[in-house]
Amino acid sequence: MSLTLQPGGSASRALPAASTRSGVVAGTQQTTRPITTGTSVLGIKYRGGVMLAADTLCSYGSLAKYKDCRRLTGVNSRTLIGASGEYSDLQTISDLLRRNALEDRCTADSLYEEDNNEECAGEVWSYLRAVMYNRRNKMNPLWNDVVVAGFQQNADGTTSDSPFLGVVDKIGTAYEDDILATGFGGYIALPLMREKYRPDMEEGEARALLEDCLRILFYRDCRALNRVQIAKVTQEGGVLVSDPYELDTFWDYKGFQTNKGELGTDGGW
């Protein structure tokens, strides 16, 4: 309530607006913390393409609630994105990129030259960097770390031979690399990928490495699941996203079976 001056110099308190008295405050509500979240996304360059991997679990706080949330999606025929963080914000980003792709196609000089009118992966990455930084400056960030994979574009609009892999976080920080991991994967999976990575890896080797990392994340990350998706971008085949499938797991390791309470510790596993 605000103070107002009455005739005679006496001060009194002005009554609040009706909406405030009823407990309803108008205005835009910002996301102060993510609620329904997905965990790590892994990315790797290999000979002839780029590959991303992620599980399909979205946790509602600490509850593993939604087990078919697909966080890898194609933007166009040569660009793929995957994201960890708030799932609703990922849906917002996906809708925004698809709307831009449709607008580019509808305003192109020729509808028969679709490949030449599509944004390449580097352009999508730069655009997302601006979007994330803009939302951060408005104190209403999109709570995601977005991995962008695909191919660059030649001057004549054709697809380049050089693959692209970059990441943008929720405050607009962006960088490129040959291997990337978001979320908890940046602590557990990234060191393993650095140890095993080679620039001349074949597609099968890259997929096996990503599956091994996802399996270890399932063992060690409380927000991970062994139901995963793999997606790739190649020059010839474009974007391909697999259906979800389950990884085989092995729980007979001695460290998983031994009760640590027997070793004089606090009784935990």
PDB file of C-alpha atoms in Angstrom:
ATOM      1  CA  MET A   1       0.000   0.000   0.000  1.00  0.00           C
ATOM      2  CA  SER A   2       1.111   3.577  -0.702  1.00  0.00           C
ATOM      3  CA  LEU A   3       0.900   6.693   1.487  1.00  0.00           C
ATOM      4  CA  THR A   4      -1.306   9.598   0.323  1.00  0.00           C
ATOM      5  CA  LEU A   5      -1.744  13.062   1.749  1.00  0.00           C
ATOM      6  CA  GLN A   6      -5.276  14.050   2.876  1.00  0.00           C
ATOM      7  CA  PRO A   7      -6.595  17.616   3.256  1.00  0.00           C
ATOM      8  CA  GLY A   8      -5.227  19.152   6.414  1.00  0.00           C
ATOM      9  CA  GLY A   9      -1.897  17.385   6.076  1.00  0.00           C
ATOM     10  CA  SER A  10      -2.877  14.047   7.599  1.00  0.00           C
ATOM     11  CA  ALA A  11      -1.389  10.980   6.051  1.00  0.00           C
ATOM     12  CA  SER A  12      -3.431   7.884   5.302  1.00  0.00           C
ATOM     13  CA  ARG A  13      -2.809   4.648   3.454  1.00  0.00           C
ATOM     14  CA  ALA A  14      -4.368   4.252   0.022  1.00  0.00           C
ATOM     15  CA  LEU A  15      -6.289   1.041  -0.558  1.00  0.00           C
ATOM     16  CA  PRO A  16      -4.636  -1.462  -2.921  1.00  0.00           C
ATOM     17  CA  ALA A  17      -6.120  -2.270  -6.301  1.00  0.00           C
ATOM     18  CA  ALA A  18      -8.929  -4.820  -6.442  1.00  0.00           C
ATOM     19  CA  SER A  19      -6.716  -7.443  -8.090  1.00  0.00           C
ATOM     20  CA  THR A  20      -4.151  -7.090  -5.282  1.00  0.00           C
ATOM     21  CA  ARG A  21      -6.810  -7.322  -2.561  1.00  0.00           C
ATOM     22  CA  SER A  22      -8.080 -10.570  -4.026  1.00  0.00           C
ATOM     23  CA  GLY A  23      -4.579 -12.062  -3.994  1.00  0.00           C
ATOM     24  CA  VAL A  24      -4.137 -12.029  -7.778  1.00  0.00           C
ATOM     25  CA  VAL A  25      -1.093 -10.124  -9.010  1.00  0.00           C
ATOM     26  CA  ALA A  26      -0.992  -9.421 -12.741  1.00  0.00           C
ATOM     27  CA  GLY A  27       2.248  -9.648 -14.672  1.00  0.00           C
ATOM     28  CA  THR A  28       4.568 -11.970 -16.497  1.00  0.00           C
ATOM     29  CA  GLN A  29       5.780 -14.945 -14.519  1.00  0.00           C
ATOM     30  CA  GLN A  30       9.389 -15.989 -15.243  1.00  0.00           C
ATOM     31  CA  THR A  31      10.817 -19.464 -14.851  1.00  0.00           C
ATOM     32  CA  THR A  32      12.833 -19.272 -11.655  1.00  0.00           C
ATOM     33  CA  ARG A  33      13.941 -22.883 -11.697  1.00  0.00           C
ATOM     34  CA  PRO A  34      13.448 -25.856 -14.032  1.00  0.00           C
ATOM     35  CA  ILE A  35      10.816 -28.415 -13.009  1.00  0.00           C
ATOM     36  CA  THR A  36      10.547 -31.151 -15.670  1.00  0.00           C
ATOM     37  CA  THR A  37      14.114 -31.786 -16.762  1.00  0.00           C
ATOM     38  CA  GLY A  38      16.190 -34.095 -18.920  1.00  0.00           C
ATOM     39  CA  THR A  39      19.807 -34.920 -18.225  1.00  0.00           C
ATOM     40  CA  SER A  40      22.907 -35.399 -20.385  1.00  0.00           C
ATOM     41  CA  VAL A  41      23.205 -35.063 -24.153  1.00  0.00           C
ATOM     42  CA  LEU A  42      26.374 -36.415 -25.791  1.00  0.00           C
ATOM     43  CA  GLY A  43      27.782 -35.398 -29.174  1.00  0.00           C
ATOM     44  CA  ILE A  44      30.696 -36.643 -31.276  1.00  0.00           C
ATOM     45  CA  LYS A  45      32.148 -36.066 -34.737  1.00  0.00           C
ATOM     46  CA  TYR A  46      33.196 -39.094 -36.755  1.00  0.00           C
ATOM     47  CA  ARG A  47      34.318 -39.796 -40.293  1.00  0.00           C
ATOM     48  CA  GLY A  48      31.504 -38.606 -42.531  1.00  0.00           C
ATOM     49  CA  GLY A  49      29.105 -37.183 -39.973  1.00  0.00           C
ATOM     50  CA  VAL A  50      28.069 -36.099 -36.488  1.00  0.00           C
ATOM     51  CA  MET A  51      26.208 -38.163 -33.888  1.00  0.00           C
ATOM     52  CA  LEU A  52      24.174 -37.231 -30.801  1.00  0.00           C
ATOM     53  CA  ALA A  53      22.873 -39.452 -28.011  1.00  0.00           C
ATOM     54  CA  ALA A  54      20.497 -38.935 -25.071  1.00  0.00           C
ATOM     55  CA  ASP A  55      18.144 -40.911 -22.873  1.00  0.00           C
ATOM     56  CA  THR A  56      14.377 -40.397 -22.878  1.00  0.00           C
ATOM     57  CA  LEU A  57      13.777 -39.713 -19.180  1.00  0.00           C
ATOM     58  CA  CYS A  58      12.348 -36.448 -17.867  1.00  0.00           C
ATOM     59  CA  SER A  59      12.359 -36.074 -14.110  1.00  0.00           C
ATOM     60  CA  TYR A  60       9.690 -34.090 -12.265  1.00  0.00           C
ATOM     61  CA  GLY A  61      11.934 -32.726  -9.555  1.00  0.00           C
ATOM     62  CA  SER A  62      13.526 -35.879  -8.153  1.00  0.00           C
ATOM     63  CA  LEU A  63      10.773 -38.174  -9.474  1.00  0.00           C
ATOM     64  CA  ALA A  64      11.618 -40.190 -12.612  1.00  0.00           C
ATOM     65  CA  LYS A  65       8.192 -39.528 -14.096  1.00  0.00           C
ATOM     66  CA  TYR A  66       8.188 -39.302 -17.913  1.00  0.00           C
ATOM     67  CA  LYS A  67      10.071 -42.080 -19.705  1.00  0.00           C
ATOM     68  CA  ASP A  68       9.351 -41.239 -23.346  1.00  0.00           C
ATOM     69  CA  CYS A  69      10.550 -37.647 -23.663  1.00  0.00           C
ATOM     70  CA  ARG A  70      12.519 -37.487 -26.895  1.00  0.00           C
ATOM     71  CA  ARG A  71      15.119 -34.756 -26.670  1.00  0.00           C
ATOM     72  CA  LEU A  72      16.784 -35.168 -30.079  1.00  0.00           C
ATOM     73  CA  THR A  73      15.056 -33.510 -33.014  1.00  0.00           C
ATOM     74  CA  GLY A  74      15.885 -32.518 -36.561  1.00  0.00           C
ATOM     75  CA  VAL A  75      15.609 -28.867 -37.564  1.00  0.00           C
ATOM     76  CA  ASN A  76      16.062 -29.452 -41.295  1.00  0.00           C
ATOM     77  CA  SER A  77      17.844 -31.898 -43.597  1.00  0.00           C
ATOM     78  CA  ARG A  78      21.325 -30.954 -42.360  1.00  0.00           C
ATOM     79  CA  THR A  79      20.870 -29.761 -38.758  1.00  0.00           C
ATOM     80  CA  LEU A  80      20.065 -31.662 -35.571  1.00  0.00           C
ATOM     81  CA  ILE A  81      19.630 -30.423 -31.996  1.00  0.00           C
ATOM     82  CA  GLY A  82      19.493 -32.069 -28.595  1.00  0.00           C
ATOM     83  CA  ALA A  83      19.074 -30.432 -25.206  1.00  0.00           C
ATOM     84  CA  SER A  84      19.232 -31.078 -21.501  1.00  0.00           C
ATOM     85  CA  GLY A  85      17.323 -29.014 -18.959  1.00  0.00           C
ATOM     86  CA  GLU A  86      13.692 -27.872 -18.861  1.00  0.00           C
ATOM     87  CA  TYR A  87      11.643 -29.906 -21.362  1.00  0.00           C
ATOM     88  CA  SER A  88       9.007 -27.219 -21.980  1.00  0.00           C
ATOM     89  CA  ASP A  89      11.748 -24.752 -22.928  1.00  0.00           C
ATOM     90  CA  LEU A  90      13.153 -27.317 -25.365  1.00  0.00           C
ATOM     91  CA  GLN A  91       9.702 -27.510 -26.958  1.00  0.00           C
ATOM     92  CA  THR A  92       9.722 -23.712 -27.257  1.00  0.00           C
ATOM     93  CA  ILE A  93      13.126 -23.774 -28.963  1.00  0.00           C
ATOM     94  CA  SER A  94      12.056 -26.557 -31.343  1.00  0.00           C
ATOM     95  CA  ASP A  95       8.873 -24.670 -32.321  1.00  0.00           C
ATOM     96  CA  LEU A  96      10.891 -21.500 -32.891  1.00  0.00           C
ATOM     97  CA  LEU A  97      13.399 -23.222 -35.176  1.00  0.00           C
ATOM     98  CA  ARG A  98      10.687 -25.021 -37.143  1.00  0.00           C
ATOM     99  CA  ARG A  99       8.815 -21.757 -37.600  1.00  0.00           C
ATOM    100  CA  ASN A 100      11.973 -20.111 -38.927  1.00  0.00           C
ATOM    101  CA  ALA A 101      12.575 -23.035 -41.301  1.00  0.00           C
ATOM    102  CA  LEU A 102       9.007 -22.794 -42.625  1.00  0.00           C
ATOM    103  CA  GLU A 103       9.347 -19.041 -43.109  1.00  0.00           C
ATOM    104  CA  ASP A 104      12.605 -19.507 -45.039  1.00  0.00           C
ATOM    105  CA  ARG A 105      10.952 -22.047 -47.303  1.00  0.00           C
ATOM    106  CA  CYS A 106       7.887 -19.898 -47.941  1.00  0.00           C
ATOM    107  CA  THR A 107       9.924 -16.773 -48.753  1.00  0.00           C
ATOM    108  CA  ALA A 108      12.536 -18.533 -50.911  1.00  0.00           C
ATOM    109  CA  ASP A 109      13.068 -17.516 -54.506  1.00  0.00           C
ATOM    110  CA  SER A 110      12.305 -21.030 -55.667  1.00  0.00           C
ATOM    111  CA  LEU A 111      10.355 -23.764 -53.948  1.00  0.00           C
ATOM    112  CA  TYR A 112      12.331 -26.336 -55.926  1.00  0.00           C
ATOM    113  CA  GLU A 113      15.665 -25.445 -54.332  1.00  0.00           C
ATOM    114  CA  GLU A 114      14.898 -26.317 -50.744  1.00  0.00           C
ATOM    115  CA  ASP A 115      18.426 -27.411 -49.852  1.00  0.00           C
ATOM    116  CA  ASN A 116      19.841 -24.027 -50.790  1.00  0.00           C
ATOM    117  CA  ASN A 117      17.346 -22.192 -48.580  1.00  0.00           C
ATOM    118  CA  GLU A 118      17.907 -24.124 -45.360  1.00  0.00           C
ATOM    119  CA  GLU A 119      19.966 -22.796 -42.496  1.00  0.00           C
ATOM    120  CA  CYS A 120      23.164 -24.740 -41.886  1.00  0.00           C
ATOM    121  CA  ALA A 121      24.179 -25.960 -38.429  1.00  0.00           C
ATOM    122  CA  GLY A 122      26.510 -23.018 -37.827  1.00  0.00           C
ATOM    123  CA  GLU A 123      23.718 -20.540 -38.553  1.00  0.00           C
ATOM    124  CA  VAL A 124      21.301 -22.315 -36.218  1.00  0.00           C
ATOM    125  CA  TRP A 125      23.987 -22.335 -33.498  1.00  0.00           C
ATOM    126  CA  SER A 126      24.655 -18.594 -33.917  1.00  0.00           C
ATOM    127  CA  TYR A 127      20.920 -17.849 -33.880  1.00  0.00           C
ATOM    128  CA  LEU A 128      20.395 -19.836 -30.666  1.00  0.00           C
ATOM    129  CA  ARG A 129      23.309 -18.036 -29.049  1.00  0.00           C
ATOM    130  CA  ALA A 130      21.538 -14.710 -29.679  1.00  0.00           C
ATOM    131  CA  VAL A 131      18.174 -16.086 -28.486  1.00  0.00           C
ATOM    132  CA  MET A 132      19.632 -17.464 -25.256  1.00  0.00           C
ATOM    133  CA  TYR A 133      21.572 -14.283 -24.487  1.00  0.00           C
ATOM    134  CA  ASN A 134      18.499 -12.137 -25.205  1.00  0.00           C
ATOM    135  CA  ARG A 135      16.320 -14.181 -22.855  1.00  0.00           C
ATOM    136  CA  ARG A 136      19.025 -14.124 -20.194  1.00  0.00           C
ATOM    137  CA  ASN A 137      19.168 -10.302 -20.350  1.00  0.00           C
ATOM    138  CA  LYS A 138      15.392 -10.195 -19.811  1.00  0.00           C
ATOM    139  CA  MET A 139      15.854 -12.295 -16.650  1.00  0.00           C
ATOM    140  CA  ASN A 140      13.677 -14.973 -18.261  1.00  0.00           C
ATOM    141  CA  PRO A 141      16.143 -17.563 -19.581  1.00  0.00           C
ATOM    142  CA  LEU A 142      15.383 -20.726 -21.479  1.00  0.00           C
ATOM    143  CA  TRP A 143      16.737 -23.319 -19.042  1.00  0.00           C
ATOM    144  CA  ASN A 144      18.556 -25.533 -21.530  1.00  0.00           C
ATOM    145  CA  ASP A 145      21.993 -26.510 -22.729  1.00  0.00           C
ATOM    146  CA  VAL A 146      21.473 -27.061 -26.466  1.00  0.00           C
ATOM    147  CA  VAL A 147      23.819 -29.145 -28.622  1.00  0.00           C
ATOM    148  CA  VAL A 148      23.716 -28.337 -32.346  1.00  0.00           C
ATOM    149  CA  ALA A 149      25.053 -30.866 -34.868  1.00  0.00           C
ATOM    150  CA  GLY A 150      25.175 -30.887 -38.630  1.00  0.00           C
ATOM    151  CA  PHE A 151      27.126 -29.513 -41.562  1.00  0.00           C
ATOM    152  CA  GLN A 152      28.315 -26.096 -42.642  1.00  0.00           C
ATOM    153  CA  GLN A 153      27.245 -24.458 -45.885  1.00  0.00           C
ATOM    154  CA  ASN A 154      29.311 -23.516 -48.921  1.00  0.00           C
ATOM    155  CA  ALA A 155      29.077 -20.072 -50.517  1.00  0.00           C
ATOM    156  CA  ASP A 156      26.821 -21.424 -53.275  1.00  0.00           C
ATOM    157  CA  GLY A 157      24.368 -22.878 -50.736  1.00  0.00           C
ATOM    158  CA  THR A 158      25.453 -26.507 -51.051  1.00  0.00           C
ATOM    159  CA  THR A 159      26.343 -28.628 -48.039  1.00  0.00           C
ATOM    160  CA  SER A 160      29.992 -28.453 -47.029  1.00  0.00           C
ATOM    161  CA  ASP A 161      32.217 -31.429 -46.247  1.00  0.00           C
ATOM    162  CA  SER A 162      33.067 -30.086 -42.784  1.00  0.00           C
ATOM    163  CA  PRO A 163      30.836 -31.331 -39.921  1.00  0.00           C
ATOM    164  CA  PHE A 164      29.781 -28.982 -37.147  1.00  0.00           C
ATOM    165  CA  LEU A 165      29.247 -29.607 -33.428  1.00  0.00           C
ATOM    166  CA  GLY A 166      28.547 -26.789 -30.969  1.00  0.00           C
ATOM    167  CA  VAL A 167      26.745 -26.092 -27.710  1.00  0.00           C
ATOM    168  CA  VAL A 168      24.874 -23.085 -26.282  1.00  0.00           C
ATOM    169  CA  ASP A 169      23.927 -22.810 -22.617  1.00  0.00           C
ATOM    170  CA  LYS A 170      21.100 -20.895 -20.950  1.00  0.00           C
ATOM    171  CA  ILE A 171      23.065 -17.637 -20.604  1.00  0.00           C
ATOM    172  CA  GLY A 172      24.319 -17.593 -24.188  1.00  0.00           C
ATOM    173  CA  THR A 173      27.797 -19.051 -23.682  1.00  0.00           C
ATOM    174  CA  ALA A 174      28.685 -20.965 -26.852  1.00  0.00           C
ATOM    175  CA  TYR A 175      31.609 -22.992 -28.162  1.00  0.00           C
ATOM    176  CA  GLU A 176      32.463 -25.714 -30.681  1.00  0.00           C
ATOM    177  CA  ASP A 177      34.372 -28.976 -30.213  1.00  0.00           C
ATOM    178  CA  ASP A 178      34.831 -32.465 -31.641  1.00  0.00           C
ATOM    179  CA  ILE A 179      33.181 -34.059 -28.586  1.00  0.00           C
ATOM    180  CA  LEU A 180      30.581 -32.495 -26.291  1.00  0.00           C
ATOM    181  CA  ALA A 181      28.536 -33.463 -23.253  1.00  0.00           C
ATOM    182  CA  THR A 182      25.967 -31.520 -21.237  1.00  0.00           C
ATOM    183  CA  GLY A 183      24.627 -32.036 -17.738  1.00  0.00           C
ATOM    184  CA  PHE A 184      26.193 -34.729 -15.556  1.00  0.00           C
ATOM    185  CA  GLY A 185      27.789 -36.150 -18.693  1.00  0.00           C
ATOM    186  CA  GLY A 186      30.265 -33.272 -18.629  1.00  0.00           C
ATOM    187  CA  TYR A 187      31.766 -34.795 -15.474  1.00  0.00           C
ATOM    188  CA  ILE A 188      31.488 -38.527 -16.187  1.00  0.00           C
ATOM    189  CA  ALA A 189      31.136 -39.125 -19.929  1.00  0.00           C
ATOM    190  CA  LEU A 190      33.387 -36.392 -21.328  1.00  0.00           C
ATOM    191  CA  PRO A 191      36.637 -37.759 -19.816  1.00  0.00           C
ATOM    192  CA  LEU A 192      35.840 -41.207 -21.260  1.00  0.00           C
ATOM    193  CA  MET A 193      35.113 -39.704 -24.673  1.00  0.00           C
ATOM    194  CA  ARG A 194      38.369 -37.756 -24.616  1.00  0.00           C
ATOM    195  CA  GLU A 195      40.278 -40.950 -23.848  1.00  0.00           C
ATOM    196  CA  LYS A 196      38.713 -43.005 -26.664  1.00  0.00           C
ATOM    197  CA  TYR A 197      38.071 -40.367 -29.351  1.00  0.00           C
ATOM    198  CA  ARG A 198      39.841 -40.363 -32.717  1.00  0.00           C
ATOM    199  CA  PRO A 199      39.045 -37.958 -35.591  1.00  0.00           C
ATOM    200  CA  ASP A 200      38.911 -40.863 -38.061  1.00  0.00           C
ATOM    201  CA  MET A 201      36.401 -42.964 -36.084  1.00  0.00           C
ATOM    202  CA  GLU A 202      33.914 -44.967 -38.100  1.00  0.00           C
ATOM    203  CA  GLU A 203      30.182 -44.654 -37.429  1.00  0.00           C
ATOM    204  CA  GLY A 204      30.016 -47.975 -35.571  1.00  0.00           C
ATOM    205  CA  GLU A 205      32.881 -46.980 -33.273  1.00  0.00           C
ATOM    206  CA  ALA A 206      31.276 -43.625 -32.498  1.00  0.00           C
ATOM    207  CA  ARG A 207      27.947 -45.265 -31.695  1.00  0.00           C
ATOM    208  CA  ALA A 208      29.579 -47.883 -29.450  1.00  0.00           C
ATOM    209  CA  LEU A 209      31.429 -45.158 -27.544  1.00  0.00           C
ATOM    210  CA  LEU A 210      28.260 -43.132 -27.005  1.00  0.00           C
ATOM    211  CA  GLU A 211      26.337 -46.203 -25.852  1.00  0.00           C
ATOM    212  CA  ASP A 212      29.097 -47.069 -23.360  1.00  0.00           C
ATOM    213  CA  CYS A 213      28.966 -43.534 -21.969  1.00  0.00           C
ATOM    214  CA  LEU A 214      25.158 -43.615 -21.693  1.00  0.00           C
ATOM    215  CA  ARG A 215      25.370 -46.954 -19.901  1.00  0.00           C
ATOM    216  CA  ILE A 216      27.820 -45.559 -17.341  1.00  0.00           C
ATOM    217  CA  LEU A 217      25.619 -42.508 -16.863  1.00  0.00           C
ATOM    218  CA  PHE A 218      22.698 -44.836 -16.148  1.00  0.00           C
ATOM    219  CA  TYR A 219      24.794 -46.511 -13.445  1.00  0.00           C
ATOM    220  CA  ARG A 220      25.955 -43.250 -11.866  1.00  0.00           C
ATOM    221  CA  ASP A 221      23.370 -40.535 -12.593  1.00  0.00           C
ATOM    222  CA  CYS A 222      20.129 -40.653 -10.580  1.00  0.00           C
ATOM    223  CA  ARG A 223      18.337 -38.737 -13.376  1.00  0.00           C
ATOM    224  CA  ALA A 224      19.396 -41.062 -16.220  1.00  0.00           C
ATOM    225  CA  LEU A 225      17.682 -44.029 -17.866  1.00  0.00           C
ATOM    226  CA  ASN A 226      18.840 -46.941 -20.032  1.00  0.00           C
ATOM    227  CA  ARG A 227      16.170 -46.153 -22.657  1.00  0.00           C
ATOM    228  CA  VAL A 228      18.031 -44.033 -25.197  1.00  0.00           C
ATOM    229  CA  GLN A 229      18.012 -42.467 -28.644  1.00  0.00           C
ATOM    230  CA  ILE A 230      20.827 -42.068 -31.159  1.00  0.00           C
ATOM    231  CA  ALA A 231      20.707 -39.468 -33.945  1.00  0.00           C
ATOM    232  CA  LYS A 232      23.136 -38.690 -36.744  1.00  0.00           C
ATOM    233  CA  VAL A 233      23.674 -36.221 -39.576  1.00  0.00           C
ATOM    234  CA  THR A 234      25.506 -37.294 -42.714  1.00  0.00           C
ATOM    235  CA  GLN A 235      26.132 -35.526 -45.978  1.00  0.00           C
ATOM    236  CA  GLU A 236      24.378 -38.158 -48.060  1.00  0.00           C
ATOM    237  CA  GLY A 237      21.559 -39.283 -45.773  1.00  0.00           C
ATOM    238  CA  GLY A 238      20.753 -36.056 -43.938  1.00  0.00           C
ATOM    239  CA  VAL A 239      19.222 -36.238 -40.455  1.00  0.00           C
ATOM    240  CA  LEU A 240      18.250 -39.604 -38.995  1.00  0.00           C
ATOM    241  CA  VAL A 241      16.856 -40.035 -35.460  1.00  0.00           C
ATOM    242  CA  SER A 242      16.418 -43.550 -34.116  1.00  0.00           C
ATOM    243  CA  ASP A 243      13.432 -44.832 -32.193  1.00  0.00           C
ATOM    244  CA  PRO A 244      14.085 -45.292 -28.452  1.00  0.00           C
ATOM    245  CA  TYR A 245      15.640 -48.590 -27.423  1.00  0.00           C
ATOM    246  CA  GLU A 246      17.014 -50.053 -24.201  1.00  0.00           C
ATOM    247  CA  LEU A 247      20.690 -50.594 -23.464  1.00  0.00           C
ATOM    248  CA  ASP A 248      21.831 -53.871 -21.957  1.00  0.00           C
ATOM    249  CA  THR A 249      23.102 -53.413 -18.412  1.00  0.00           C
ATOM    250  CA  PHE A 250      25.346 -55.467 -16.134  1.00  0.00           C
ATOM    251  CA  TRP A 251      24.872 -55.355 -12.359  1.00  0.00           C
ATOM    252  CA  ASP A 252      27.241 -58.118 -11.270  1.00  0.00           C
ATOM    253  CA  TYR A 253      30.201 -55.829 -10.633  1.00  0.00           C
ATOM    254  CA  LYS A 254      31.688 -56.421  -7.200  1.00  0.00           C
ATOM    255  CA  GLY A 255      31.244 -52.774  -6.277  1.00  0.00           C
ATOM    256  CA  PHE A 256      27.498 -53.043  -6.932  1.00  0.00           C
ATOM    257  CA  GLN A 257      27.101 -56.190  -4.797  1.00  0.00           C
ATOM    258  CA  THR A 258      29.315 -55.525  -1.791  1.00  0.00           C
ATOM    259  CA  ASN A 259      27.565 -54.003   1.208  1.00  0.00           C
ATOM    260  CA  LYS A 260      29.823 -51.140   2.222  1.00  0.00           C
ATOM    261  CA  GLY A 261      28.322 -51.299   5.702  1.00  0.00           C
ATOM    262  CA  GLU A 262      30.512 -54.355   6.288  1.00  0.00           C
ATOM    263  CA  LEU A 263      33.680 -52.302   5.878  1.00  0.00           C
ATOM    264  CA  GLY A 264      33.271 -50.121   8.919  1.00  0.00           C
ATOM    265  CA  THR A 265      31.629 -47.206   7.086  1.00  0.00           C
ATOM    266  CA  ASP A 266      28.352 -45.425   7.818  1.00  0.00           C
ATOM    267  CA  GLY A 267      26.259 -48.362   6.613  1.00  0.00           C
ATOM    268  CA  GLY A 268      25.444 -46.979   3.168  1.00  0.00           C
ATOM    269  CA  TRP A 269      25.899 -48.755  -0.116  1.00  0.00           C
TER     270      TRP A 269
END
